[in-house]
Tab-separated table of C-alpha atoms and ligand atoms in Angstrom:
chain	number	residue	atom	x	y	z
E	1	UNK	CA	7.751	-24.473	-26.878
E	2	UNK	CA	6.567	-20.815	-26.974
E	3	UNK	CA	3.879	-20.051	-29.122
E	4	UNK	CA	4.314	-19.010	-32.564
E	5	UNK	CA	2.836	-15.728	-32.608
E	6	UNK	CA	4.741	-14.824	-29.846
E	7	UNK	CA	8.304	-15.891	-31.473
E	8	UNK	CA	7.073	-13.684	-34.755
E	9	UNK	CA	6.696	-10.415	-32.251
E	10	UNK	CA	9.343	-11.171	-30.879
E	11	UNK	CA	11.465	-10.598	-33.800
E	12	UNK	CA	9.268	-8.338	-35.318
E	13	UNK	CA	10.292	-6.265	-32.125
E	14	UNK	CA	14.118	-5.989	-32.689
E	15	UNK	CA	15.459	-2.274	-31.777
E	16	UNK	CA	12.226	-1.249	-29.881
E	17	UNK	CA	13.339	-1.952	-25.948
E	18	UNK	CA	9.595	-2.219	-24.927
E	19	UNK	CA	8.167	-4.193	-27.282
E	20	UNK	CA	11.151	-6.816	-26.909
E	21	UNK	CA	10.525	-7.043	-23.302
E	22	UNK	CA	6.525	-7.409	-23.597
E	23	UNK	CA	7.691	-10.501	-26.281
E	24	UNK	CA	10.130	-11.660	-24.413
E	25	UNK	CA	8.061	-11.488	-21.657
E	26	UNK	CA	4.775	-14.027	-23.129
E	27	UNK	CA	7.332	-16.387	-23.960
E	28	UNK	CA	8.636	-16.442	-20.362
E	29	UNK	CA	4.802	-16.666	-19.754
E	30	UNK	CA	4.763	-19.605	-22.310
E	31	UNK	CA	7.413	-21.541	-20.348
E	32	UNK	CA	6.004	-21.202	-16.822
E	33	UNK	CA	2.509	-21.999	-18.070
E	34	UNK	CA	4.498	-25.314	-19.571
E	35	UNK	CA	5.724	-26.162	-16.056
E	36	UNK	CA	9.276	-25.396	-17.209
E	37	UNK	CA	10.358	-22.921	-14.348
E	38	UNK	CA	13.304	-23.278	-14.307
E	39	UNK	CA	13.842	-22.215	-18.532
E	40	UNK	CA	11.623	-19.484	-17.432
E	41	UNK	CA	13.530	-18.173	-14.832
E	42	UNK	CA	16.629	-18.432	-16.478
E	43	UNK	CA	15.206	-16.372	-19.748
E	44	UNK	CA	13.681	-14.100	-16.932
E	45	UNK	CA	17.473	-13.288	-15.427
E	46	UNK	CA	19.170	-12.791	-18.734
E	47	UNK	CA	16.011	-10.551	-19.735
E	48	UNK	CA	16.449	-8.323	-16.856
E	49	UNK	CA	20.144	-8.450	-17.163
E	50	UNK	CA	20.363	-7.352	-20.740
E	51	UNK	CA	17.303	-5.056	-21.546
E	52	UNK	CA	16.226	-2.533	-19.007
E	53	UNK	CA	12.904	-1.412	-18.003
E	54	UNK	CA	11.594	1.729	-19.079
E	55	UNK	CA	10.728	2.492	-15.670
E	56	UNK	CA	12.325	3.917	-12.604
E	57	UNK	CA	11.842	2.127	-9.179
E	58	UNK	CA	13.096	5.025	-6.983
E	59	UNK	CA	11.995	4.846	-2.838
E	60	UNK	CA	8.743	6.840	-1.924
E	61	UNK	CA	9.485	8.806	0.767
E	62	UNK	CA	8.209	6.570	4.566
E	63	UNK	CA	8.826	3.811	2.558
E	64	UNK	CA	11.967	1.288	2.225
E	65	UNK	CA	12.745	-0.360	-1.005
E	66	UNK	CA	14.335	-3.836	-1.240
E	67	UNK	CA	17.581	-3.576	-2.063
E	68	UNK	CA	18.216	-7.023	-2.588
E	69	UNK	CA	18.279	-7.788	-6.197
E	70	UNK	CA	17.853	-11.352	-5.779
E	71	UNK	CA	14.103	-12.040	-5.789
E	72	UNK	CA	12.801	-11.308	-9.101
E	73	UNK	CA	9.359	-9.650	-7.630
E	74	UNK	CA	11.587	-6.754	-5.969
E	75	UNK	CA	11.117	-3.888	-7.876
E	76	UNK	CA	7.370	-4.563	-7.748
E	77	UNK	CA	7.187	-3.945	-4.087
E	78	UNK	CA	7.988	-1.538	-1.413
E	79	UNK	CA	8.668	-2.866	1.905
E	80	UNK	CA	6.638	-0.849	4.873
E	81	UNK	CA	7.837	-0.600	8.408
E	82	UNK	CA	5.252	-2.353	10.617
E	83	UNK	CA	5.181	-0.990	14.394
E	84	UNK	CA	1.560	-0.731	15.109
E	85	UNK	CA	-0.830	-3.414	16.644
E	86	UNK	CA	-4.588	-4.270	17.638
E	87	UNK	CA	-4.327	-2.388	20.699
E	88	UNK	CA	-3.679	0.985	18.960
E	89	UNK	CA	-6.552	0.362	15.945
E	90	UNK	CA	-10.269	1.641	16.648
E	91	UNK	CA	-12.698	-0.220	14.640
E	92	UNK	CA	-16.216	-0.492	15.561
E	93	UNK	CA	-17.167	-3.883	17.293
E	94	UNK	CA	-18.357	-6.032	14.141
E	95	UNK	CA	-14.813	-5.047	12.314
E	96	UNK	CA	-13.254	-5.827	15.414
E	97	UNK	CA	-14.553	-8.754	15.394
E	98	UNK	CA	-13.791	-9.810	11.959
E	99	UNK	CA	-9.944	-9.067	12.383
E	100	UNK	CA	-9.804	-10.508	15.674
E	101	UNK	CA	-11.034	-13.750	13.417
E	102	UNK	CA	-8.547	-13.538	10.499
E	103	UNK	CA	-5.942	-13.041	13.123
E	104	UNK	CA	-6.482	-15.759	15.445
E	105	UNK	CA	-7.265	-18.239	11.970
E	106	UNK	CA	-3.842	-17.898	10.753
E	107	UNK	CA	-2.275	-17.983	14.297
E	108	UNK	CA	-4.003	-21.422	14.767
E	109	UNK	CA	-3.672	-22.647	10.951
E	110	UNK	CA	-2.542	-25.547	11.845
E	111	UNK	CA	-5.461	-27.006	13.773
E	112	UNK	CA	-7.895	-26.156	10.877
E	113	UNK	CA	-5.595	-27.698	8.584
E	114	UNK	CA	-5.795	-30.833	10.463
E	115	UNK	CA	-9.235	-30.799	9.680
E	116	UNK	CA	-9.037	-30.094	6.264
E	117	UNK	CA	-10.329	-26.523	6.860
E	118	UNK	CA	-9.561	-23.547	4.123
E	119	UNK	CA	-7.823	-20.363	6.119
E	120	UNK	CA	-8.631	-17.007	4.814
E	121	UNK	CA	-6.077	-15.924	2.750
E	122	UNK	CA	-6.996	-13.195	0.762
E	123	UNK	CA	-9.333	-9.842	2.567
E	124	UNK	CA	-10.588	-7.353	0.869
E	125	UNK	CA	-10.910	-3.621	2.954
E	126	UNK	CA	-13.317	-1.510	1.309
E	127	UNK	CA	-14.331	2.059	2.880
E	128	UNK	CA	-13.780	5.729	2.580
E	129	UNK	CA	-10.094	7.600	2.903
E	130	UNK	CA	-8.511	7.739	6.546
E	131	UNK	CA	-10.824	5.265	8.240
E	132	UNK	CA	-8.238	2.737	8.407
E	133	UNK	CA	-7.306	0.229	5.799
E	134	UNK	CA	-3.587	0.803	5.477
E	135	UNK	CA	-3.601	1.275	8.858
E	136	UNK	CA	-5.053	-2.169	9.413
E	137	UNK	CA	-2.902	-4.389	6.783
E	138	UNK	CA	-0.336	-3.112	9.235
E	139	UNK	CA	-1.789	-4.467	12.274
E	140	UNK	CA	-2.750	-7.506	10.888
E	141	UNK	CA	0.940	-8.138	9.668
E	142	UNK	CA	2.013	-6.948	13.269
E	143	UNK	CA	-0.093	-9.379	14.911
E	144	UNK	CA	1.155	-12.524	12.484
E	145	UNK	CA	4.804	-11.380	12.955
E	146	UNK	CA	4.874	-11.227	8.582
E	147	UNK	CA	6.537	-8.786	7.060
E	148	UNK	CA	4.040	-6.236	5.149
E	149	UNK	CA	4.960	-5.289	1.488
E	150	UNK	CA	2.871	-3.014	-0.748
E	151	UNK	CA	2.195	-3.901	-4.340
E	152	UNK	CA	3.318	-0.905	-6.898
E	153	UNK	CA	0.392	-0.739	-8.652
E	154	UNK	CA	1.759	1.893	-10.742
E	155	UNK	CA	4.832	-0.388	-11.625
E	156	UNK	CA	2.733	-3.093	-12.059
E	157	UNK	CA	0.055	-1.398	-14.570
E	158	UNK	CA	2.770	-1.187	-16.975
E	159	UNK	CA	2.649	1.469	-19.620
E	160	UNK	CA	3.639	-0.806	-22.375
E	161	UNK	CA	0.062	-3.379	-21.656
E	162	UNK	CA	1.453	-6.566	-22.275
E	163	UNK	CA	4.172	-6.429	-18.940
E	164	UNK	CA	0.788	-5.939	-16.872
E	165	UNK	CA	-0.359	-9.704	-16.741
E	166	UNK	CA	2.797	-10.938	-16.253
E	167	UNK	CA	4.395	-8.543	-13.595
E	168	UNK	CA	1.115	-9.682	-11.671
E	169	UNK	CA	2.444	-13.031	-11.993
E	170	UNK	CA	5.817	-12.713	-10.840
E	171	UNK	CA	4.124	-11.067	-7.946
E	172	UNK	CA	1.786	-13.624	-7.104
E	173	UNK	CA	4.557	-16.174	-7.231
E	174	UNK	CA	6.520	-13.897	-5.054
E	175	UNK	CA	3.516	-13.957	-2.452
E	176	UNK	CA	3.520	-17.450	-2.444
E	177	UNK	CA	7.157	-18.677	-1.705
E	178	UNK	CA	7.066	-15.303	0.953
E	179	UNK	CA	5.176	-15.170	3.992
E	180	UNK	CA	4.231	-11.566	4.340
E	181	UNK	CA	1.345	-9.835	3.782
E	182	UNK	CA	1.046	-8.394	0.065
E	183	UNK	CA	-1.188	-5.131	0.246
E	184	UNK	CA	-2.786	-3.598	-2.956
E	185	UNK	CA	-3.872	-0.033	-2.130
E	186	UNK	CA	-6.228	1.262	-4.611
E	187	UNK	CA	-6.981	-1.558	-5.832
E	188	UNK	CA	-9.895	-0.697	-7.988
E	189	UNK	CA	-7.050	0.909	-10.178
E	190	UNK	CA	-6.168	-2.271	-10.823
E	191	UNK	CA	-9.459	-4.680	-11.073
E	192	UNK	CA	-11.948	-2.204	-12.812
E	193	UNK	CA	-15.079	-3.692	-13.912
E	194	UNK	CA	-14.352	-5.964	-17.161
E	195	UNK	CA	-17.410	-4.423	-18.450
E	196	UNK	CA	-16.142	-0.812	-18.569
E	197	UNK	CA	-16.871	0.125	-22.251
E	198	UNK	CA	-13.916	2.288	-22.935
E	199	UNK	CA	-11.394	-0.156	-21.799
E	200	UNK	CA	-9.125	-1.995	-23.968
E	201	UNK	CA	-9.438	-5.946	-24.409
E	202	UNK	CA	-6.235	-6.252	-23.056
E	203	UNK	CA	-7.007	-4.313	-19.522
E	204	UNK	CA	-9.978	-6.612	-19.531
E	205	UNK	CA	-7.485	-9.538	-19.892
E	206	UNK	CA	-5.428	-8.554	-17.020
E	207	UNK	CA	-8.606	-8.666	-14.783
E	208	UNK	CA	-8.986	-12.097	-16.012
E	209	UNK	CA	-6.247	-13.464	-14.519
E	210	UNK	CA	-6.165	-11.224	-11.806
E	211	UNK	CA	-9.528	-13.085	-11.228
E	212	UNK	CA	-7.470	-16.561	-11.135
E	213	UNK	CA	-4.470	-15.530	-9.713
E	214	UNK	CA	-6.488	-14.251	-6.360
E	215	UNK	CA	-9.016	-17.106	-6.513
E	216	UNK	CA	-5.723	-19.829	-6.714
E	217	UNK	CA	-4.066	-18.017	-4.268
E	218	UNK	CA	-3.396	-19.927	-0.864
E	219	UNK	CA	-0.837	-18.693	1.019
E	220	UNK	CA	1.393	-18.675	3.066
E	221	UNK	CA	1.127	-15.101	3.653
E	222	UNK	CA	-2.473	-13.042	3.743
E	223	UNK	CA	-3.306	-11.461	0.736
E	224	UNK	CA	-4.918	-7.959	1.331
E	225	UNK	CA	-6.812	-5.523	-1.431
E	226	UNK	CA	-8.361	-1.778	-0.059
E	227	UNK	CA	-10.025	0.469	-2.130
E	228	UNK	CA	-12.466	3.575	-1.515
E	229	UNK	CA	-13.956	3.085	-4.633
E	230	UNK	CA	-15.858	-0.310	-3.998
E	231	UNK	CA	-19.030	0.118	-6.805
E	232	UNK	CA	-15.912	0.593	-9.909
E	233	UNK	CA	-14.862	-3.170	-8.778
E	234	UNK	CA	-15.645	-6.094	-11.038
E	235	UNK	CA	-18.070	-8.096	-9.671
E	236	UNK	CA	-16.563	-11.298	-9.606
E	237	UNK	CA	-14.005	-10.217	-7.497
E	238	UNK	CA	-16.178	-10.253	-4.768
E	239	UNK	CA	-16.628	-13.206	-4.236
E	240	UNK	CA	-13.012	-14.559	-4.772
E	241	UNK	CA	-12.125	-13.009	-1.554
E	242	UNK	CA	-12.497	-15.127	1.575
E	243	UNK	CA	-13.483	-11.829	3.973
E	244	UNK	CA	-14.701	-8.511	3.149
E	245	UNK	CA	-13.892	-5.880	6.082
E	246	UNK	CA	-16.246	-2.823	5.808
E	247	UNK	CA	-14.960	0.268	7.051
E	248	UNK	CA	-16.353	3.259	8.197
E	249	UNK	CA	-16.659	6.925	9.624
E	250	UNK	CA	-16.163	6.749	13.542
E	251	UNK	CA	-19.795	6.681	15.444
E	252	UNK	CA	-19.386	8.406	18.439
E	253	UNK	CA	-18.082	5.497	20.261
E	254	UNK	CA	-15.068	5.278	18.393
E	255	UNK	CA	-14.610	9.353	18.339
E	256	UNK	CA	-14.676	8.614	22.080
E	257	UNK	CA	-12.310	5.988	21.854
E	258	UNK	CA	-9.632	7.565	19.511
E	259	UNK	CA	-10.073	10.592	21.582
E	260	UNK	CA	-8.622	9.182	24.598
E	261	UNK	CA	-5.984	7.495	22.858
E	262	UNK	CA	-5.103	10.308	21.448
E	263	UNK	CA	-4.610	12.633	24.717
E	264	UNK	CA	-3.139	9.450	26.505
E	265	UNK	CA	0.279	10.775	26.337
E	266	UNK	CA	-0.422	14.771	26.199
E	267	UNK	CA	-3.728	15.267	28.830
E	268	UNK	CA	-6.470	17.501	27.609
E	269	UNK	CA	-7.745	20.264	30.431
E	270	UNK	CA	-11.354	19.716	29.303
E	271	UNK	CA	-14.196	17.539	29.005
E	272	UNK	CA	-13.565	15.690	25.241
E	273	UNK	CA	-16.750	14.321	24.698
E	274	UNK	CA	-18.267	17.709	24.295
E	275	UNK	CA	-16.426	17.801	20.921
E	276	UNK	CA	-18.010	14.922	19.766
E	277	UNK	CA	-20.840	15.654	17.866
E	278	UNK	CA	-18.466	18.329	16.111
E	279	UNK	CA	-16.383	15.408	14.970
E	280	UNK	CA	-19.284	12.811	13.960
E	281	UNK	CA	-18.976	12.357	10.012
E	282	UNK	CA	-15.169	12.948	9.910
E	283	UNK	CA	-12.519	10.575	9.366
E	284	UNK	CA	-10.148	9.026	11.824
E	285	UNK	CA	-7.491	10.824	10.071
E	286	UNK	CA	-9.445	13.896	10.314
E	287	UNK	CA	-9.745	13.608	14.016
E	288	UNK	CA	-6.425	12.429	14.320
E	289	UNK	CA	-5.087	15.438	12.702
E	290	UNK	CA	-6.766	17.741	14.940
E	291	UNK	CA	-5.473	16.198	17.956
E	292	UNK	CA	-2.063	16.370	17.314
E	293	UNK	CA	-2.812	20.213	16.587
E	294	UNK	CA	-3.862	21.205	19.388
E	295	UNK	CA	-1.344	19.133	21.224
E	296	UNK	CA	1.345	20.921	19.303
E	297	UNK	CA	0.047	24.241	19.839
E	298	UNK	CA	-0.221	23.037	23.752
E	299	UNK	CA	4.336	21.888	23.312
E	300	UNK	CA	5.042	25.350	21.640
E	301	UNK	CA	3.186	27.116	24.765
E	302	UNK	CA	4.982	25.386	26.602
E	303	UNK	CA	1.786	23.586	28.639
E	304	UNK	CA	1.658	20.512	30.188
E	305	UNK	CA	-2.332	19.888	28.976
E	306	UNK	CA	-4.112	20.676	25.742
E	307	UNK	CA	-6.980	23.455	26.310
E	308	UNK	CA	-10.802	23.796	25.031
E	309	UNK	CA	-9.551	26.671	23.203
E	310	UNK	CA	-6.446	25.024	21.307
E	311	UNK	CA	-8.632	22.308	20.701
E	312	UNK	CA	-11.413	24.212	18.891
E	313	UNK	CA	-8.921	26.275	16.806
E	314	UNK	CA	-7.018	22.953	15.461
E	315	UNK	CA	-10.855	22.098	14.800
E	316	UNK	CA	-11.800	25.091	13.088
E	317	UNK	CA	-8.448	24.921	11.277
E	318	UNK	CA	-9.557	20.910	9.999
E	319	UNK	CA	-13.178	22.476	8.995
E	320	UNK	CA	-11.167	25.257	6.643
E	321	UNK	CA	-9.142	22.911	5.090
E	322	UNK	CA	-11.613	20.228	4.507
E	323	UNK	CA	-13.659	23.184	2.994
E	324	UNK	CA	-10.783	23.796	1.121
E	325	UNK	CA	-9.879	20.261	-0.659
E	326	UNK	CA	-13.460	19.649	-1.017
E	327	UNK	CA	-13.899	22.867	-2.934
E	328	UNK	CA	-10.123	21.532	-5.180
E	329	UNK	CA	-11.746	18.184	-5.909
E	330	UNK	CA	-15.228	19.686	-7.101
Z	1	ATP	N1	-9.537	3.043	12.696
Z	1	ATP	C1	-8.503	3.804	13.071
Z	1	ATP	N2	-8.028	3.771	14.329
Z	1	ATP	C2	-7.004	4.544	14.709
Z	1	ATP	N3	-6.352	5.392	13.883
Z	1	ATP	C3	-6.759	5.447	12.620
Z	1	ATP	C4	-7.854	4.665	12.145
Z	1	ATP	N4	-8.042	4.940	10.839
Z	1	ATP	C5	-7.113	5.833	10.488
Z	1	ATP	N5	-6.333	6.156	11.540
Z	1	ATP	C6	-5.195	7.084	11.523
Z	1	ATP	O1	-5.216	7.765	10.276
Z	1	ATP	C7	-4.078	7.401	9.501
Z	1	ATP	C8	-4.477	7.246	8.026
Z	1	ATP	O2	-5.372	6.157	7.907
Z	1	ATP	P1	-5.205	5.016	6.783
Z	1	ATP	O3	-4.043	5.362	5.919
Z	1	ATP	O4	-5.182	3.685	7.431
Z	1	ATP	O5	-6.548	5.234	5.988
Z	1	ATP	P2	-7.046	4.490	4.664
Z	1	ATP	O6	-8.409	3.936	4.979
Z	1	ATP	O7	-6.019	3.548	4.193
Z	1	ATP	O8	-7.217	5.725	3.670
Z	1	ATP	P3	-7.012	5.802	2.060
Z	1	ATP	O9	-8.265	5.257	1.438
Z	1	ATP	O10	-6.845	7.264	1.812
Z	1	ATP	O11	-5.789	5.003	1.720
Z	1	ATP	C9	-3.560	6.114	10.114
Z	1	ATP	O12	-2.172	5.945	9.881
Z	1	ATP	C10	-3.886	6.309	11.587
Z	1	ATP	O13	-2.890	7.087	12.214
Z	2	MG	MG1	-4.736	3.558	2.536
């Protein structure tokens, strides 16, 4: 039986769309909760049926939304093409380490499980811009042969509060009759700090049982949260994730390494670890960026190498924008 006060909004709510669906939507809530799935996904189908959402699920450009209209959790997902592996990531050797772990932990679940051993499910990438999270869901989701789907955090932080708990639910749910991995990019958008002062009881709510959705959260699929922002996180997140992967700036190890693997395909005329001190404290991306630069101004002279020269204008071109979007974001 759905709770009281939620059968009063409910009617309270007639002729406002929203506020119908957010009623509609705890007594859907209500059911579940009860164990009666199947009542709530049968109220769940005529709801979505009969009163639209106020928002628009179009495609983001790169990335391919699910057409298929049959799992409830679809418009809260984007599905993201998956094509690169371990052997094209550079991490330093402890995060190498750490996903080489995860990986081979689900590849041999079954051997743990025999022993009554818990498999990391759920990882949480923290680190600054372009150093590889995204980058890495992929790989891991390469290298498990799941399917990688990214959470729409903005769909899912619903304007109208109330959708917010329970579109995290449906996703949840979704994650666990799917193997795939579920990514949530920025996901301190999503579990600020409960002790934020200007935020509204209900936003501290929804971290609530964000907090108990993630910590009963078991699989099948991997479960994986990035954010740059790691100090606006609530605390007892932390700990309800099974593996925190740090990532960093390159050393100049890695510059090395991504440097090669860079000019693998295109050769560079010149010696490459001269440039790396110039590079040390910029991001993969960064670095990635100014290799395919110079490697483009190498095509359009029609050259079969890159030169010293290309290469430290594509640099110097990096160091003016950087300059530039620093200066924007002051
Ligand atoms: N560790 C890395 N090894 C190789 N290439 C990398 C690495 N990190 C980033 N790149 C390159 O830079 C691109 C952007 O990186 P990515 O999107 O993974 O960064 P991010 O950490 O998710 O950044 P943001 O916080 O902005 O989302 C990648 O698609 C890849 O081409
Ligand atoms: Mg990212």
């Amino acid at each position: 039986m759905a709770k009281a006060e939620h059968l009063k909004k409910l009617i309270a709510s007639f002729g406002r769309t929203q506020e119908f669906r957010t009623a509609a939507l705890r007594i859907i809530d209500d059911a579940q909760q009860q164990g009666k799935k199947p009542l709530a996904d049968s109220l769940r189908k005529i709801l979505d049926a009969n009163v639209r959402q106020g928002y628009q699920t179009s495609p983001q450009p790169g990335l391919t939304t699910l057409t298929s209209q049959i799992d409830p959790a679809t418009d809260l997902i984007d599905a993201i093409e998956v094509t690169r592996g371990l052997g094209d990531i550079v991490l330093n050797t402890d995060g190498r380490q750490l996903i080489e772990c995860i990986i081979e932990e689900r590849r041999r679940s079954e051997e743990l499980r025999r022993h009554r051993l818990p498999i990391s499910a759920r990882l949480l990438f923290a680190g600054p811009p372009g150093c590889g999270k995204t980058m890495c869901a992929e790989v891991v989701a390469r290298e498990l042969s799941l399917p990688l789907y990214s959470a729409r955090i903005d769909v899912i932080i619903s304007s109208f509060l109330g959708e917010t708990a329970s579109n995290l639910r449906r996703l949840f749910e979704f994650a666990t009759r799917t193997p795939c991995v579920l990514f949530f990019d920025e996901f301190d958008a999503l579990a600020r700090t409960r002790a934020d002062t200007g935020e509204h009881n209900e936003l501290r709510r929804v971290v609530n049982s964000l907090l108990l959705m993630i910590e009963r959260f078991k699989g099948p699929g991997v479960i994986i949260a990035a954010t740059n922002l790691p100090q606006y996180l609530d605390e007892a997140l932390w700990r309800r994730f099974d593996e925190i992967v740090s990532f960093e700036a390159p050393g100049e190890r890695e510059i090395s390494e991504l440097l090669v693997r860079q000019f693998a395909n295109f050769p560079a005329n010149f010696e490459l670890t001269a440039f790396v001190g110039k590079l040390t404290g910029m991001s993969y991306a960064d670095i990635e960026r100014i290799c395919i630069d110079a490697i483009k101004k190498a095509v359009l002279k029609k050259r079969k190498s890159v030169s010293e020269t290309e290469f430290a204008v594509a640099l110097r071109q990096e160091t003016r924008r950087k300059g530039l979007t620093s200066r924007r974001s002051q």
